[in-house]
XYZ file of C-alpha atoms in Angstrom:
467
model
C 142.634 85.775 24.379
C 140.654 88.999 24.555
C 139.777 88.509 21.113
C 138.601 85.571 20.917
C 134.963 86.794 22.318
C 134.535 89.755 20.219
C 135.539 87.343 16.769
C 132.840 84.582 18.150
C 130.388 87.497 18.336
C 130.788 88.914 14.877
C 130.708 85.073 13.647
C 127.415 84.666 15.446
C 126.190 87.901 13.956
C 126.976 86.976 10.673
C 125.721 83.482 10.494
C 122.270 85.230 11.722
C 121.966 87.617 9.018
C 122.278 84.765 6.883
C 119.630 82.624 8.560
C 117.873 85.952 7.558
C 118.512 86.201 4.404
C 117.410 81.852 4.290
C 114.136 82.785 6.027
C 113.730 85.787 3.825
C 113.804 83.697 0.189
C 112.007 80.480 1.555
C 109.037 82.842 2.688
C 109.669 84.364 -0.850
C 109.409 81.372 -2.833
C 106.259 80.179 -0.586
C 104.881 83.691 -2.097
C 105.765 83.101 -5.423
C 104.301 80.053 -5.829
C 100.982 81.343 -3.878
C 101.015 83.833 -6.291
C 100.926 86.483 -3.567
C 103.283 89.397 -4.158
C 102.054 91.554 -0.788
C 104.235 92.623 1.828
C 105.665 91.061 4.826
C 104.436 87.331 5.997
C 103.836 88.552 10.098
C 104.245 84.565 10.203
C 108.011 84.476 8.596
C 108.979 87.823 9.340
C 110.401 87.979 5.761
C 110.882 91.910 4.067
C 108.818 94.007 2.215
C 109.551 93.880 -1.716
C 111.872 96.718 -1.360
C 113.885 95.280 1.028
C 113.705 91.589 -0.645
C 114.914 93.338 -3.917
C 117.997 95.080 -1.672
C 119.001 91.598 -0.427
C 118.338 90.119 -4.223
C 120.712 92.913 -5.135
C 123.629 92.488 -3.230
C 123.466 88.615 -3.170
C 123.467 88.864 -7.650
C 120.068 87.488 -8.216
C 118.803 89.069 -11.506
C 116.027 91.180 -11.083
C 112.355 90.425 -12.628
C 109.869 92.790 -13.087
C 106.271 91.756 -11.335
C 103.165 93.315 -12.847
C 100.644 93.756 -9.382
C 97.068 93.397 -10.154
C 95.272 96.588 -9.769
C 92.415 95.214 -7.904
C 94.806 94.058 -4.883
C 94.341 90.513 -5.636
C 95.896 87.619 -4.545
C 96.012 85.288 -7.058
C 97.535 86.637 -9.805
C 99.989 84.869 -12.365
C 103.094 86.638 -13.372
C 103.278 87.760 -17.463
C 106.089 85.648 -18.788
C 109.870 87.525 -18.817
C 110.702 89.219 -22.188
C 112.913 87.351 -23.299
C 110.789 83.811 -23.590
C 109.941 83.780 -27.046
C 106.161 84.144 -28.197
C 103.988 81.009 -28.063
C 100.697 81.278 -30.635
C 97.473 79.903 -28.691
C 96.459 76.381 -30.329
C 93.131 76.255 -31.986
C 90.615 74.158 -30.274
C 91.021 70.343 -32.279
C 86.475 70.884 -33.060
C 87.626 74.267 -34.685
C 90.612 72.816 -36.696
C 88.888 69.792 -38.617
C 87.038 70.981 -41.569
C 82.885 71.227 -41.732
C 82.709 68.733 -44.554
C 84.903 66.011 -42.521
C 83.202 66.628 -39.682
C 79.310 65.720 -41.390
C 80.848 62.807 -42.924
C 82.138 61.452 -39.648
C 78.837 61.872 -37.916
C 77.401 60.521 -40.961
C 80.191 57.291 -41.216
C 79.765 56.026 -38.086
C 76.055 56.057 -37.770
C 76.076 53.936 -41.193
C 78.319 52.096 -39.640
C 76.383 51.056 -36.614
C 73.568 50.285 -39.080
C 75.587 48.402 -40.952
C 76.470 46.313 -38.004
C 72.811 45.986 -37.030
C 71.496 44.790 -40.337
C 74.363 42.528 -40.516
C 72.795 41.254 -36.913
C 70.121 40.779 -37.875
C 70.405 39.020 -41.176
C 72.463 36.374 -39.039
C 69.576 35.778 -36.293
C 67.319 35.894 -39.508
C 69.617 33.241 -41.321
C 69.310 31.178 -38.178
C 65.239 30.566 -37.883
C 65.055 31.125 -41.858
C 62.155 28.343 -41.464
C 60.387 30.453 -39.117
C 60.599 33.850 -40.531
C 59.589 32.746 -44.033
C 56.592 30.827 -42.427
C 55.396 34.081 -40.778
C 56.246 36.254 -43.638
C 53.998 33.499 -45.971
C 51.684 33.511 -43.372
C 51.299 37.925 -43.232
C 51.145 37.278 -47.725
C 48.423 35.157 -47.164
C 46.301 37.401 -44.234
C 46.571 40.003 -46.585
C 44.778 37.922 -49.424
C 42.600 36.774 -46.476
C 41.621 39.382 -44.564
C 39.413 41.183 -46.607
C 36.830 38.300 -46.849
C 36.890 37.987 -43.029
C 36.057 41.655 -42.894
C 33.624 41.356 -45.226
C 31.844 38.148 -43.637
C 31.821 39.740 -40.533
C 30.167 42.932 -41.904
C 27.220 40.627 -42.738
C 26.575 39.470 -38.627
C 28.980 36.027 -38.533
C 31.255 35.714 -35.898
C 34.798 36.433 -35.527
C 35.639 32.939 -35.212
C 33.332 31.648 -37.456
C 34.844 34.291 -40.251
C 38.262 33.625 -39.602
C 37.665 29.542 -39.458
C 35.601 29.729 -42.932
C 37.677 32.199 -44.615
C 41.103 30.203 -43.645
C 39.727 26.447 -44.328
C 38.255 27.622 -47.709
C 41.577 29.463 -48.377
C 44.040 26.474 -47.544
C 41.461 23.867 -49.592
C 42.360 25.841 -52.796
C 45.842 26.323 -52.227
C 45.780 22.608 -51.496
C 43.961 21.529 -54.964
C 46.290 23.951 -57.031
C 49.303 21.864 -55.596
C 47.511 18.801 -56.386
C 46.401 19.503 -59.422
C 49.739 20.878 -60.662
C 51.930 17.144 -59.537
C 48.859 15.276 -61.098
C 49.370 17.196 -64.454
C 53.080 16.796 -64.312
C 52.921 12.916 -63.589
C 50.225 12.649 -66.067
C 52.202 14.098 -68.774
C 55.820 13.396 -67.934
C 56.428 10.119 -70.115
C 54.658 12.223 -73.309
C 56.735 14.816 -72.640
C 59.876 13.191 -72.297
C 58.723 11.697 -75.538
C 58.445 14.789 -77.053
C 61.416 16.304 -75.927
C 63.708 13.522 -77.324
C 62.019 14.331 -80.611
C 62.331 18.093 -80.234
C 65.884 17.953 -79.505
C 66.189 15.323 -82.560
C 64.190 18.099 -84.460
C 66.471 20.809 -82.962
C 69.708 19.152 -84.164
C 68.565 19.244 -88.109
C 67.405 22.536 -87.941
C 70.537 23.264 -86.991
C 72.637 21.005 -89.020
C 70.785 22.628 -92.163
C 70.415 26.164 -90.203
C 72.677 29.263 -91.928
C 74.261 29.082 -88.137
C 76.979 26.511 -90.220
C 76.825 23.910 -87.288
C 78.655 20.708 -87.902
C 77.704 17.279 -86.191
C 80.969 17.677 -84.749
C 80.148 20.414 -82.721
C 76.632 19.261 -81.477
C 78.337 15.839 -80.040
C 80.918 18.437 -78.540
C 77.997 20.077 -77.033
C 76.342 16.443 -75.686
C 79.473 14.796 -74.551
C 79.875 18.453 -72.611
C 76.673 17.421 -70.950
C 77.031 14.141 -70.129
C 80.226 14.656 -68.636
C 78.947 17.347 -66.509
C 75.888 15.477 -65.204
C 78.303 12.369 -64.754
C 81.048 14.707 -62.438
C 77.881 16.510 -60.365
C 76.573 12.350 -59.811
C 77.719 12.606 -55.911
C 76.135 16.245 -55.290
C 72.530 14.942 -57.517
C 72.870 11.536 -55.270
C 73.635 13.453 -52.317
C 70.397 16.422 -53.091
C 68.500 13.502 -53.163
C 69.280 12.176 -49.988
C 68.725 15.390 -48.662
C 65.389 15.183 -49.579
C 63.711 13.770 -46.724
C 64.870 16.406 -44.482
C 63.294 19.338 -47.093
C 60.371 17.310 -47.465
C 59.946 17.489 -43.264
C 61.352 21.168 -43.332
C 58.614 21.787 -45.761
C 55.689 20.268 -44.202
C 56.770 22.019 -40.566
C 56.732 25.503 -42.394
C 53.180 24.731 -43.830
C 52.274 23.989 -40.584
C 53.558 27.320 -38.994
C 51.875 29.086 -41.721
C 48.312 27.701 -41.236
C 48.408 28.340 -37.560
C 50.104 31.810 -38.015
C 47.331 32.430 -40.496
C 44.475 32.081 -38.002
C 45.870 33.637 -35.720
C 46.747 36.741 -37.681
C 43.550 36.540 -38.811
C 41.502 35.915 -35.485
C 43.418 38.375 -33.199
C 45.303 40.121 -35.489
C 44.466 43.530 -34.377
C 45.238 43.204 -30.450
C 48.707 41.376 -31.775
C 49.411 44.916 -33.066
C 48.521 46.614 -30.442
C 51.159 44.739 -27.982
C 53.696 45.116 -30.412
C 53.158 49.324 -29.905
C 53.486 48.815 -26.814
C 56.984 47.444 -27.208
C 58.069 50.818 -29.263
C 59.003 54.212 -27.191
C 56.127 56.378 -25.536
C 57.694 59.094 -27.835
C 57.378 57.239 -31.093
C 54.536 55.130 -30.236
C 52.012 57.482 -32.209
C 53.792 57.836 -35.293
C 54.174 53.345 -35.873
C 50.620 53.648 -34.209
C 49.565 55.544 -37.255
C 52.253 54.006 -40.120
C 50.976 50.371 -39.420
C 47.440 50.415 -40.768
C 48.998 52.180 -43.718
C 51.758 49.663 -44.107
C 49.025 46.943 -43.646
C 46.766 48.422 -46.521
C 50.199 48.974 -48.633
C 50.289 45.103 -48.167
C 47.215 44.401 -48.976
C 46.514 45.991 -51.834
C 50.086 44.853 -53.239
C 48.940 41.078 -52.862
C 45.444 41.733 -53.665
C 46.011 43.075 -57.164
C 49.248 40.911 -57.443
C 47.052 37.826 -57.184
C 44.763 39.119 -59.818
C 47.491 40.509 -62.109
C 48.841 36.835 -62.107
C 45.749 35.168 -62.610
C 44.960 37.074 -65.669
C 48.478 36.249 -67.031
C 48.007 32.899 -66.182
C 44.425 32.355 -68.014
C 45.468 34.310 -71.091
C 48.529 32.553 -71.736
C 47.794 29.383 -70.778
C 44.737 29.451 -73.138
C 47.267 30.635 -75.751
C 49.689 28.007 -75.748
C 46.949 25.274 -75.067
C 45.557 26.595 -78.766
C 49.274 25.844 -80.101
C 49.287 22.394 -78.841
C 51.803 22.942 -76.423
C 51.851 20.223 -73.765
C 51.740 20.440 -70.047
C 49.734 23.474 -70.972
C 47.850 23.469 -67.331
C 50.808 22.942 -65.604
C 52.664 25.627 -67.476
C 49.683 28.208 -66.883
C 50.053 27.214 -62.834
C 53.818 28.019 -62.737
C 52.938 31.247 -64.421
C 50.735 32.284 -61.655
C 53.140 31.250 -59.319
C 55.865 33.310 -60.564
C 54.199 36.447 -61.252
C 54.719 37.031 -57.405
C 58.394 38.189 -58.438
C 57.604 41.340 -60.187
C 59.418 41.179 -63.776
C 61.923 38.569 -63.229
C 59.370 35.965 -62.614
C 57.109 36.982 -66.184
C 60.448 36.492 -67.997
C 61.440 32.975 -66.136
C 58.141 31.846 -66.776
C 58.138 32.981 -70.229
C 61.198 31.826 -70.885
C 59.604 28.125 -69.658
C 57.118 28.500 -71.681
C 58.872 29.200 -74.951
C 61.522 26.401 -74.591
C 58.852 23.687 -73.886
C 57.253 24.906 -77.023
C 60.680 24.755 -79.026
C 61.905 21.209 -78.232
C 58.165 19.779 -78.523
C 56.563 21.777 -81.412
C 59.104 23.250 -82.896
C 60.422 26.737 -84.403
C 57.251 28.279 -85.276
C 55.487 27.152 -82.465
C 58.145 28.695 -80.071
C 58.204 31.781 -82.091
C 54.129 32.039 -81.526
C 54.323 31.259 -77.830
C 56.798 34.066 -77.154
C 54.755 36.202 -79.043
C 51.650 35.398 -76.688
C 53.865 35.614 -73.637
C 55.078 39.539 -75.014
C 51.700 40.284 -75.386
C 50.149 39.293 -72.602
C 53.301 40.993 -70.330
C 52.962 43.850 -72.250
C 48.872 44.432 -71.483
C 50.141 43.372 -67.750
C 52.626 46.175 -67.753
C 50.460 48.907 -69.437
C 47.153 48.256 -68.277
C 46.580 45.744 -65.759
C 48.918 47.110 -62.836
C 47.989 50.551 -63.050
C 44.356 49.868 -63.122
C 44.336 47.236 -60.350
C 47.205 48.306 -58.315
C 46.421 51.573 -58.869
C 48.203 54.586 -56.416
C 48.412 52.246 -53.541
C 51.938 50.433 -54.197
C 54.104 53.220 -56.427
C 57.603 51.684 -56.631
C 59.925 53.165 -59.395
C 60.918 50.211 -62.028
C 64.583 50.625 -60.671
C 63.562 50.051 -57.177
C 62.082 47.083 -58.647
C 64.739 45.552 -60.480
C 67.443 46.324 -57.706
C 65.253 45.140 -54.848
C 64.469 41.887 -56.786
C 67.902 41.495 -57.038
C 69.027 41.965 -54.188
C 66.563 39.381 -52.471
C 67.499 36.680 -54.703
C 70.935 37.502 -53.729
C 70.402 37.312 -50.072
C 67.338 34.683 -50.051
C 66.968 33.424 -53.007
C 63.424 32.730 -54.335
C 62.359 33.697 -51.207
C 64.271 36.598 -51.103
C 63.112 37.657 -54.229
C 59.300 37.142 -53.239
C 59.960 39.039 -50.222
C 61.493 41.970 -51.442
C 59.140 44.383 -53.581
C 56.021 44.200 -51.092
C 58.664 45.076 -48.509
C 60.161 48.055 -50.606
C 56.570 49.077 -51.160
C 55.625 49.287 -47.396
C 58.779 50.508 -46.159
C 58.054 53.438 -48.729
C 54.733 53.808 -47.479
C 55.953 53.932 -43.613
C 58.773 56.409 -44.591
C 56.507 58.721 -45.799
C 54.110 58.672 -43.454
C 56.573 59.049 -40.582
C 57.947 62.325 -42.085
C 54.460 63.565 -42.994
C 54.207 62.988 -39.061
C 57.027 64.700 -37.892
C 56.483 67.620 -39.920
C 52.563 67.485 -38.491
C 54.372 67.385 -35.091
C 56.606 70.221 -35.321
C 54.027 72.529 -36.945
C 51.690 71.674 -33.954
C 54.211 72.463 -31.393
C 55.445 75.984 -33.638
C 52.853 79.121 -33.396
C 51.280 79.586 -36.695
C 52.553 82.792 -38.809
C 50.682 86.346 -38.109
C 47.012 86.203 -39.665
C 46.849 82.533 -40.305
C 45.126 80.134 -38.398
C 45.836 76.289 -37.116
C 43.654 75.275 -40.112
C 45.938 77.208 -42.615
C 49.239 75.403 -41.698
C 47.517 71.677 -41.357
C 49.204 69.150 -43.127
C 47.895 67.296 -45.330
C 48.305 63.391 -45.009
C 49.978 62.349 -48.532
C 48.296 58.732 -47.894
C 45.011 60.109 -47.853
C 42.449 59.036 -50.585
C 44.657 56.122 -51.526
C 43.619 52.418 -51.251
């Protein structure tokens, strides 16, 4: 029984040294993940690293070595043990895609976005077609316009005497050109239906005894063809016409916007400008403040000498095929003029008219003579007439022409196609402006070289001197 006390005592002692040795790797671990490595926690009571490395020791735990800042620091990270194998440092993801990929993102998704935004705004355009081509008709015929209102008001009358004189006078001779081209058609239509019957009879001897060896087999191939092709479109023709009420309303309400968008582009068209600045960024507000009187003369000077280019096509040719006894010559002459306003696709559609009216009322030769009248008369336009009258003011490259044309049709149609080279020529005209700008910008805003002076590294404005 005596030794009962001292075996409860060396038990006790025991299980303290353990509670020790407990307290002594918690307060360790609490270091470790502190990052602190200093001696003893007064807090715990745990060991100094000596004395922690002792217990480590006898209790088996392996050993680590710990690299102490040399500043004293607290927070320090321990260097990984040697044998965790060596992990390279991944490049930053910027870094690892190449420079060429990188520009052609950027460059993607910005044509991407204006993609998306043309693609907008060809669907809102799509939707009030009757409205935009009423303005657009309406800013074709204030640039034909506006110069005699200028020049009326340069001799005293007033602005709203100008505009109302210029406008009625311009809309009375639109009006008796319309009316003078149905009255010539109506006039002539039951001669000319005549004469077609009897050109086409014409047409099929020449070539039944042409060296084309065309049997009368094949031409009633080619006329049963027809008739069976007008006879399966009967619902769509029947339908068109019963459509036509609703063009013939759709038409009169675009005439109507026109006029009024006329005088008023005309009247007031300058402080209409002016608010639309005022709807464009204070930072670019100079540069569309400068581009649009540009853009405006661009415009101007493209209908201007497009009016005059057709009207000289027009005269010449009509006078020519009038002299070959073509019929409908007046009529043909009109739709000349008209379609000079699409820049080489409307002289050859017009031509083309021409020629073919010729053929199946006159005959061979007299076809053969009006397309030589219609090449001649294109080809004095081409040479001589548009870089005379149009002069330095609209410079589009043939291409840009041909594509843009194109392209309008395409997307609008006749329309389209009226639209599309006056547009090409502004936009051209803004573009370069706007870098001319910039570049006048940043040279203002960069000190000028050693020895020169602001006047030496002025821009000069590549508009300037044209009309």
């Amino acid at each position: 029984m005596s030794r009962v006390p001292g075996w409860l005592g060396r038990l006790g002692s025991e299980l303290s040294r353990m509670g020790e040795r407990l307290d002594e790797r918690r307060a360790e671990a609490e270091r470790d993940d502190r990052g602190d490595d200093s001696v003893p926690d007064a807090a715990t009571g745990s060991a100094p690293q000596p004395a922690r490395d002792a217990v480590h020791a006898a209790a088996g735990v392996p050993q680590v070595p710990v690299t102490r800042p040399e500043n004293g620091g607290g927070d320090h990270v321990p260097p990984p043990p040697a044998y965790a194998p060596a992990i390279a440092a991944r490049p930053d993801p910027v870094a690892a895609v190449p420079w060429g990929m990188r520009v052609a993102a950027e460059a993607g998704w910005r044509l991407l976005v204006l993609a998306g935004t043309l693609w907008v705004l060809m669907r809102v355009i799509s939707a009030v077609q009757l409205v935009v081509y009423a303005f657009v008709a309406a800013m074709l015929i204030t640039a034909l316009l506006q110069p005699t209102v200028a020049r009326l008001r340069r001799h005293g009358v007033p602005r709203g005497l100008a505009t109302a004189l210029t406008a009625i006078l311009g809309f009375v001779i639109m009006g008796l050109v319309g009316w003078f081209v149905v009255w010539q058609v109506q006039e002539n239509i039951d001669n000319l239906s005549d004469q077609i019957q009897d050109g086409i009879d014409e047409l099929r001897n020449w070539l039944l005894n042409s060296p084309f060896h065309v049997t009368e087999s094949q031409i009633n191939d080619i006329a049963k063809s027809l008739r069976d092709a007008v006879g399966a479109n009967t619902d769509q023709i029947t339908s068109a016409g019963l459509e036509g009420v609703t063009v013939i309303v759709e038409a009169l309400t675009g005439i109507l916007l026109t006029m009024f968008s006329t005088l008023f582009l005309l009247y007031d068209g300058r402080r209409i400008w002016e608010w639309t600045t005022r709807l464009v960024p204070a930072q670019a507000r100079p540069g569309i403040a400068g581009a649009g009187p540009r853009a405006w003369r661009t415009l101007t000077a493209y209908v201007r000498g497009t009016v005059i280019v057709a009207l000289i096509d027009a005269i010449f040719i009509g006078l020519g095929i009038f002299f070959l006894g073509v019929p409908m010559a007046v009529p043909l002459a009109v739709f000349i003029f008209l379609f000079a306003f699409i820049p080489l696709v409307g002289a050859v559609i017009s031509g083309a008219l021409a020629v073919v009216v010729a053929l199946v009322t006159q005959g061979v030769f007299t076809a053969v003579m009006t397309l030589a009248v219609v090449l001649a008369v294109q080809q004095i336009e081409g040479h001589i007439l548009q870089p005379f009258i149009l002069g330095r003011a609209v410079r589009v490259h043939p291409l840009a022409v041909v594509l843009s044309v194109a392209a309008g049709g395409l997307v609008n149609g006749i329309g389209g196609a009226v639209v599309a080279v006056p547009l090409v020529a502004v936009t051209n005209t803004v573009v370069g402006y706007l870098r001319s700008h910039s570049r006048e910008a940043a040279l203002r805003q960069s000190p000028p070289p050693h020895g020169a002076t602001a006047v030496d590294v002025a821009p000069v404005d590549p508009t300037a001197g044209k009309t």
